[in-house]
mmCIF file of C-alpha atoms in Angstrom:
data_model
loop_
_atom_site.group_PDB
_atom_site.id
_atom_site.type_symbol
_atom_site.label_atom_id
_atom_site.label_comp_id
_atom_site.label_asym_id
_atom_site.label_seq_id
_atom_site.Cartn_x
_atom_site.Cartn_y
_atom_site.Cartn_z
ATOM 1 C CA UNK A 1 6.870 -14.968 49.585
ATOM 2 C CA UNK A 2 4.198 -16.659 51.605
ATOM 3 C CA UNK A 3 1.929 -17.623 48.725
ATOM 4 C CA UNK A 4 -0.202 -20.718 48.949
ATOM 5 C CA UNK A 5 0.094 -21.751 45.294
ATOM 6 C CA UNK A 6 2.808 -24.401 44.781
ATOM 7 C CA UNK A 7 5.319 -24.028 41.941
ATOM 8 C CA UNK A 8 4.110 -27.324 40.506
ATOM 9 C CA UNK A 9 0.837 -25.504 39.645
ATOM 10 C CA UNK A 10 2.585 -22.678 37.776
ATOM 11 C CA UNK A 11 3.227 -22.882 34.047
ATOM 12 C CA UNK A 12 5.924 -20.467 32.934
ATOM 13 C CA UNK A 13 9.317 -20.767 31.318
ATOM 14 C CA UNK A 14 10.594 -18.624 34.203
ATOM 15 C CA UNK A 15 9.801 -21.309 36.811
ATOM 16 C CA UNK A 16 13.388 -22.672 37.069
ATOM 17 C CA UNK A 17 14.554 -19.142 37.883
ATOM 18 C CA UNK A 18 11.676 -18.079 40.111
ATOM 19 C CA UNK A 19 11.651 -21.322 42.101
ATOM 20 C CA UNK A 20 15.396 -21.185 42.772
ATOM 21 C CA UNK A 21 17.097 -20.364 46.080
ATOM 22 C CA UNK A 22 18.657 -16.899 46.000
ATOM 23 C CA UNK A 23 21.995 -17.839 47.466
ATOM 24 C CA UNK A 24 22.634 -21.438 46.519
ATOM 25 C CA UNK A 25 21.097 -24.405 44.842
ATOM 26 C CA UNK A 26 21.578 -26.198 41.573
ATOM 27 C CA UNK A 27 22.997 -24.439 38.557
ATOM 28 C CA UNK A 28 20.782 -23.587 35.617
ATOM 29 C CA UNK A 29 21.850 -25.513 32.537
ATOM 30 C CA UNK A 30 22.358 -23.825 29.175
ATOM 31 C CA UNK A 31 19.104 -25.454 28.036
ATOM 32 C CA UNK A 32 17.239 -23.912 30.987
ATOM 33 C CA UNK A 33 18.902 -20.544 30.325
ATOM 34 C CA UNK A 34 17.784 -20.718 26.690
ATOM 35 C CA UNK A 35 14.208 -21.487 27.767
ATOM 36 C CA UNK A 36 14.110 -18.605 30.292
ATOM 37 C CA UNK A 37 15.758 -15.990 28.072
ATOM 38 C CA UNK A 38 12.957 -15.083 25.608
ATOM 39 C CA UNK A 39 10.333 -14.530 28.313
ATOM 40 C CA UNK A 40 12.723 -12.535 30.510
ATOM 41 C CA UNK A 41 13.635 -10.312 27.564
ATOM 42 C CA UNK A 42 9.967 -9.902 26.681
ATOM 43 C CA UNK A 43 9.101 -8.760 30.204
ATOM 44 C CA UNK A 44 12.050 -6.379 30.421
ATOM 45 C CA UNK A 45 11.269 -4.882 27.021
ATOM 46 C CA UNK A 46 7.637 -4.143 27.914
ATOM 47 C CA UNK A 47 8.716 -1.224 30.061
ATOM 48 C CA UNK A 48 10.473 1.782 28.597
ATOM 49 C CA UNK A 49 12.935 3.891 30.538
ATOM 50 C CA UNK A 50 11.325 6.893 32.121
ATOM 51 C CA UNK A 51 7.831 5.380 31.996
ATOM 52 C CA UNK A 52 8.111 3.575 35.349
ATOM 53 C CA UNK A 53 9.023 4.431 38.912
ATOM 54 C CA UNK A 54 12.771 4.480 39.686
ATOM 55 C CA UNK A 55 12.630 1.427 41.973
ATOM 56 C CA UNK A 56 10.883 -0.553 39.233
ATOM 57 C CA UNK A 57 13.372 0.699 36.641
ATOM 58 C CA UNK A 58 16.168 -0.779 38.742
ATOM 59 C CA UNK A 59 14.463 -4.201 38.637
ATOM 60 C CA UNK A 60 14.035 -3.898 34.875
ATOM 61 C CA UNK A 61 17.718 -3.018 34.499
ATOM 62 C CA UNK A 62 18.646 -6.075 36.569
ATOM 63 C CA UNK A 63 16.420 -8.275 34.408
ATOM 64 C CA UNK A 64 18.186 -6.973 31.298
ATOM 65 C CA UNK A 65 21.577 -7.663 32.871
ATOM 66 C CA UNK A 66 20.459 -11.188 33.752
ATOM 67 C CA UNK A 67 19.306 -11.681 30.159
ATOM 68 C CA UNK A 68 22.831 -10.832 28.984
ATOM 69 C CA UNK A 69 24.287 -13.402 31.375
ATOM 70 C CA UNK A 70 21.765 -16.040 30.274
ATOM 71 C CA UNK A 71 22.672 -15.351 26.627
ATOM 72 C CA UNK A 72 26.368 -15.803 27.419
ATOM 73 C CA UNK A 73 25.659 -19.095 29.186
ATOM 74 C CA UNK A 74 23.803 -20.333 26.120
ATOM 75 C CA UNK A 75 26.495 -19.159 23.680
ATOM 76 C CA UNK A 76 29.359 -20.613 25.712
ATOM 77 C CA UNK A 77 27.402 -23.751 26.736
ATOM 78 C CA UNK A 78 28.087 -23.232 30.436
ATOM 79 C CA UNK A 79 25.863 -23.477 33.515
ATOM 80 C CA UNK A 80 24.670 -20.410 35.395
ATOM 81 C CA UNK A 81 26.089 -20.825 38.892
ATOM 82 C CA UNK A 82 24.417 -19.238 41.934
ATOM 83 C CA UNK A 83 26.122 -18.485 45.192
#
């Protein structure tokens, strides 16, 4: 999004997800999904329904849906495929 800070300088378990092309690119492995999942759930759970603007609530709902998919990838030992 035009930032000047490279991803190599960022320390977060979300980096494999945030530094991933939206429409293509390598799959996320079950190990990567397992690493991303706790932080994504933590962020989504910080906001309670009704306490945020509707547009932000939609993003939170999407994060929760993604967490479900990540959990399934971990449980079934399958990659998360983008595209």
